[in-house]
């Protein structure tokens, strides 16, 4: 209680100045920048117009990658795998389907979900009509539905158009087992969306014309008479072999399919048993011929002659055909090989004549994978048109690795394949990152030598091909006239190199790569992975150190100096080096053979603290390239944290003889060891201030920070100038060597101010794995273990950082569980909690805290696997959070230009088609008949307006209504019940004509293509029926007879009405039974949902 009162007294002046504590409303977690491919990546998609690549994951994230280091991360609220992912091409939207069948439409402009629709059954097939906003969805019950995204309303609309398996079975005449799921939906290329291929798990294939509403091609025989079979060897050229005349499809299930021609005339299908069949769907064959065993053109292909083979998982076709008569290309296959064989992607080079009369395999190549296969996609090179020979293959493997294969495939030759790994904006795996820090640059950056070192980083593929990903638009703010470098991200690697990026705006720019080139005979340990880095924001000096104890100091500003100082513990050597157009090394220190744990610039960059693994601490003079002092006092435990301060010490009036001798003014270095010992060293000569270090009881120390008294800070530092300078508070990353311990350093306001603080105006915060302790700085200097405040932590802590807002400070505490707490200073009250790893969807890994760095305004940089994320926790921060500075993932100018080109192309084709028709009429109505077998129009220039009206029809409901008898409204006079013929019979030829007309009308009633029209009576028929020659009495008698006949008709109508009523009841009962029978297939439920 007494300690708490002392603590409150020490900070009560803060409250008198109206400084409020940190509030939860001031905190908000946000991912500002994300680079790298997630380790859980599982599916790929590509927009050929916008040139964007999308990578879906198993945890609900979508990574969008464009050109010029433009990357974006979309995070779904559902932490579920994505099983389908496609672009709405050139529209700025991505459609994804999660494992729980939630269909989500993402807006690239807003980087969020525009709308979503929960599907009521398991989605087993999905496809988007290229260039449109229409989508096909196939489900587990064999029902194909149509969706449309309405960008005006921002809604995903379910259209009435549906095709069930029963409906297609009736339309095709081929029986389909009830409940057969759809395994593939492929819109036919060059059909303007008019045709779609539907594949069922049982093997049935239907090419459906949505305009004409009838099947064009039906495949899926139970027993096929094979035309030929191809078994490609590992090398050489293979001709057709005909050793298996028939194939039983009874038990074959489809597992993959793709078009094997650009015009959609050949279909490649993979099966669960490893077989691959090529189907010629350019022309249909009658069902009678199929039942008789006369199969259409079918080719069977096997990758292995083994009986047990892997299922064919993925198929892609790369077409290289130069004419319609001679086709060639490459079939890319994952699966289909012998069980137990190496996991590869197989590339087969095939060629055949028109109609698949002769097929040859001219080459085979197996592409090895870096990890387990996830997905692959063919990406055409930017700027290419027509042939796909310049396309590249993107293969995704786990964990999050994309390998790009680019090749010129020549038939009859070996397949030369060159491959590169997907280039990372910030490499983390190749080479392996070992340390990284985020630094703020103070003051002017004019003359920054980095600008000279910036090189053109235009990406290319092997063979000097253009890089295919060029999408996105960089914000003009990133290249304005008043642009200045404000933030740098510095990373060190296991190969000894250093990479520097300008991270002032969300699109990072690589500035330079520093490699070790300075060598000396006495400095043999020039290699080794880097362990720590530090940057002086005022002098722009960069210090890097490795695990061999070597420390290098670079000048990032432009300099004409060519001398390099090599300094050891015993001597100094000066050598000259060639002038280079990049930051150059000015000094190299090798004072001890143990690895360096921490580096810390002090005295505005004039001196540098070097902490070794052996707990040896050295202070070097940077300006003179000399050693100020080396201390060996600390040998009990590894140093974990170092902090520096300049003080004024008020001497006591009565001085005890046993009290330590403390200078009244000086520079102190606070050293914290892993076991919890706190040492204070004189920063001028390296002597120990107190012989009695503070020792924490049974604690593992993490870091040490200073908490300044706010009143003193306000009186010595102009807050507005401090905000304008925007100086970095540095928390260096730990040593990357697993044998060493993390060491943190602390930067402070006094490094940028000439004034000093009194010891009693400062508090020392010691962070341990299980608790937080606050000491008066005076007690620490005197060696008194008297803390004034203590907070126990519920979880093991692994990293901490102190930050400051405009008016208050706080502490960020990161736990081993991946959670982060924000606590207020100085009372350490809990303000808000964040689940850092759950927000990023990362898995916690050992030593993850080594890859965390922070700035004083709570910008945090994290690296995990192949991902690097920059997050901010303060609400309303400027910097990364400027919405206008974010790059655009959708190029509206390019979209408008593409739409205009498509419109012009469509108008040109329409005029050309109209001119052809008019020319045929002029030539005597002998224009050539259009070939309806295959469409030749380009989908990219297609007009999909006609599909809107077609998809508003409900095909299933229309078929049910067509089966019901048409209701005819009759009047009493129109009913002819046993009525005798006319009194004056018509001539015999008229009767024959009437009979013939009646027969013709009956035939027309059952003819779907004919239209029923009313028959016009002849003059003779009218005269014989209505002309009366009898007298008035006869007419009265006829009227009486008519009344009696009318009464009889009414009685008969009454009886027939009862019969019809009974029939209607029977029909209703039958309809109810039909509804119950159809409920399992959910056809009726879909119809009722529409109405």
mmCIF file of N, CA and C in Angstrom, residues 153-191:
data_model
loop_
_atom_site.group_PDB
_atom_site.id
_atom_site.type_symbol
_atom_site.label_atom_id
_atom_site.label_comp_id
_atom_site.label_asym_id
_atom_site.label_seq_id
_atom_site.Cartn_x
_atom_site.Cartn_y
_atom_site.Cartn_z
ATOM 1 N N UNK A 153 -27.159 -2.671 -57.774
ATOM 2 C CA UNK A 153 -27.774 -2.877 -56.455
ATOM 3 C C UNK A 153 -26.815 -3.511 -55.463
ATOM 4 N N UNK A 154 -25.698 -4.040 -55.954
ATOM 5 C CA UNK A 154 -24.746 -4.700 -55.070
ATOM 6 C C UNK A 154 -25.255 -6.007 -54.511
ATOM 7 N N UNK A 155 -26.115 -6.707 -55.262
ATOM 8 C CA UNK A 155 -26.719 -7.937 -54.780
ATOM 9 C C UNK A 155 -26.396 -9.094 -55.719
ATOM 10 N N UNK A 156 -26.326 -10.277 -55.149
ATOM 11 C CA UNK A 156 -26.156 -11.507 -55.912
ATOM 12 C C UNK A 156 -27.537 -12.116 -56.110
ATOM 13 N N UNK A 157 -28.008 -12.152 -57.356
ATOM 14 C CA UNK A 157 -29.391 -12.535 -57.676
ATOM 15 C C UNK A 157 -29.407 -13.962 -58.202
ATOM 16 N N UNK A 158 -30.317 -14.743 -57.661
ATOM 17 C CA UNK A 158 -30.538 -16.111 -58.136
ATOM 18 C C UNK A 158 -31.636 -16.080 -59.199
ATOM 19 N N UNK A 159 -31.269 -16.376 -60.436
ATOM 20 C CA UNK A 159 -32.201 -16.296 -61.552
ATOM 21 C C UNK A 159 -33.050 -17.558 -61.652
ATOM 22 N N UNK A 160 -34.211 -17.470 -62.316
ATOM 23 C CA UNK A 160 -35.118 -18.626 -62.395
ATOM 24 C C UNK A 160 -34.556 -19.797 -63.207
ATOM 25 N N UNK A 161 -33.615 -19.561 -64.082
ATOM 26 C CA UNK A 161 -33.133 -20.600 -64.997
ATOM 27 C C UNK A 161 -32.467 -21.722 -64.206
ATOM 28 N N UNK A 162 -32.971 -22.964 -64.394
ATOM 29 C CA UNK A 162 -32.436 -24.138 -63.724
ATOM 30 C C UNK A 162 -32.546 -25.346 -64.650
ATOM 31 N N UNK A 163 -31.586 -26.249 -64.491
ATOM 32 C CA UNK A 163 -31.608 -27.511 -65.220
ATOM 33 C C UNK A 163 -31.343 -28.633 -64.234
ATOM 34 N N UNK A 164 -32.340 -29.525 -64.083
ATOM 35 C CA UNK A 164 -32.175 -30.656 -63.180
ATOM 36 C C UNK A 164 -31.744 -31.879 -63.974
ATOM 37 N N UNK A 165 -31.265 -32.898 -63.271
ATOM 38 C CA UNK A 165 -30.839 -34.125 -63.940
ATOM 39 C C UNK A 165 -32.034 -34.827 -64.582
ATOM 40 N N UNK A 166 -33.199 -34.784 -63.945
ATOM 41 C CA UNK A 166 -34.397 -35.399 -64.531
ATOM 42 C C UNK A 166 -34.817 -34.663 -65.801
ATOM 43 N N UNK A 167 -34.730 -33.346 -65.766
ATOM 44 C CA UNK A 167 -35.094 -32.564 -66.944
ATOM 45 C C UNK A 167 -34.170 -32.894 -68.109
ATOM 46 N N UNK A 168 -32.854 -32.963 -67.850
ATOM 47 C CA UNK A 168 -31.913 -33.288 -68.914
ATOM 48 C C UNK A 168 -32.072 -34.725 -69.385
ATOM 49 N N UNK A 169 -32.432 -35.633 -68.481
ATOM 50 C CA UNK A 169 -32.650 -37.020 -68.885
ATOM 51 C C UNK A 169 -33.826 -37.125 -69.846
ATOM 52 N N UNK A 170 -34.872 -36.356 -69.564
ATOM 53 C CA UNK A 170 -36.029 -36.369 -70.453
ATOM 54 C C UNK A 170 -35.712 -35.692 -71.788
ATOM 55 N N UNK A 171 -34.911 -34.608 -71.721
ATOM 56 C CA UNK A 171 -34.591 -33.880 -72.948
ATOM 57 C C UNK A 171 -33.629 -34.645 -73.841
ATOM 58 N N UNK A 172 -32.710 -35.419 -73.233
ATOM 59 C CA UNK A 172 -31.706 -36.137 -74.020
ATOM 60 C C UNK A 172 -32.105 -37.559 -74.345
ATOM 61 N N UNK A 173 -33.046 -38.117 -73.566
ATOM 62 C CA UNK A 173 -33.399 -39.516 -73.761
ATOM 63 C C UNK A 173 -32.409 -40.474 -73.143
ATOM 64 N N UNK A 174 -31.454 -39.980 -72.368
ATOM 65 C CA UNK A 174 -30.458 -40.809 -71.695
ATOM 66 C C UNK A 174 -30.805 -40.855 -70.211
ATOM 67 N N UNK A 175 -30.999 -42.019 -69.629
ATOM 68 C CA UNK A 175 -31.357 -42.090 -68.212
ATOM 69 C C UNK A 175 -30.225 -41.611 -67.320
ATOM 70 N N UNK A 176 -30.584 -40.859 -66.277
ATOM 71 C CA UNK A 176 -29.619 -40.354 -65.310
ATOM 72 C C UNK A 176 -30.046 -40.826 -63.933
ATOM 73 N N UNK A 177 -29.121 -41.415 -63.201
ATOM 74 C CA UNK A 177 -29.439 -41.887 -61.858
ATOM 75 C C UNK A 177 -29.841 -40.711 -60.979
ATOM 76 N N UNK A 178 -30.809 -40.937 -60.138
ATOM 77 C CA UNK A 178 -31.314 -39.880 -59.271
ATOM 78 C C UNK A 178 -30.240 -39.445 -58.288
ATOM 79 N N UNK A 179 -30.118 -38.136 -58.104
ATOM 80 C CA UNK A 179 -29.177 -37.599 -57.131
ATOM 81 C C UNK A 179 -27.735 -37.598 -57.589
ATOM 82 N N UNK A 180 -27.496 -37.659 -58.887
ATOM 83 C CA UNK A 180 -26.124 -37.620 -59.389
ATOM 84 C C UNK A 180 -25.578 -36.198 -59.289
ATOM 85 N N UNK A 181 -24.484 -35.968 -58.560
ATOM 86 C CA UNK A 181 -23.956 -34.601 -58.455
ATOM 87 C C UNK A 181 -23.283 -34.154 -59.739
ATOM 88 N N UNK A 182 -23.307 -32.871 -59.960
ATOM 89 C CA UNK A 182 -22.588 -32.263 -61.085
ATOM 90 C C UNK A 182 -21.139 -32.055 -60.649
ATOM 91 N N UNK A 183 -20.201 -32.550 -61.463
ATOM 92 C CA UNK A 183 -18.790 -32.445 -61.112
ATOM 93 C C UNK A 183 -18.064 -31.410 -61.955
ATOM 94 N N UNK A 184 -18.694 -30.897 -62.983
ATOM 95 C CA UNK A 184 -18.031 -29.897 -63.813
ATOM 96 C C UNK A 184 -19.008 -29.124 -64.663
ATOM 97 N N UNK A 185 -18.788 -27.812 -64.765
ATOM 98 C CA UNK A 185 -19.574 -26.937 -65.640
ATOM 99 C C UNK A 185 -18.584 -26.080 -66.418
ATOM 100 N N UNK A 186 -18.635 -26.175 -67.750
ATOM 101 C CA UNK A 186 -17.711 -25.437 -68.601
ATOM 102 C C UNK A 186 -18.485 -24.694 -69.686
ATOM 103 N N UNK A 187 -18.562 -23.378 -69.639
ATOM 104 C CA UNK A 187 -19.106 -22.648 -70.790
ATOM 105 C C UNK A 187 -18.233 -22.909 -72.014
ATOM 106 N N UNK A 188 -18.864 -23.164 -73.143
ATOM 107 C CA UNK A 188 -18.095 -23.488 -74.342
ATOM 108 C C UNK A 188 -17.419 -22.241 -74.893
ATOM 109 N N UNK A 189 -16.136 -22.334 -75.207
ATOM 110 C CA UNK A 189 -15.446 -21.165 -75.772
ATOM 111 C C UNK A 189 -16.057 -20.733 -77.094
ATOM 112 N N UNK A 190 -15.976 -19.462 -77.367
ATOM 113 C CA UNK A 190 -16.427 -18.883 -78.631
ATOM 114 C C UNK A 190 -17.918 -19.134 -78.881
ATOM 115 N N UNK A 191 -18.686 -19.242 -77.822
ATOM 116 C CA UNK A 191 -20.127 -19.441 -77.992
ATOM 117 C C UNK A 191 -20.934 -18.268 -77.472
#
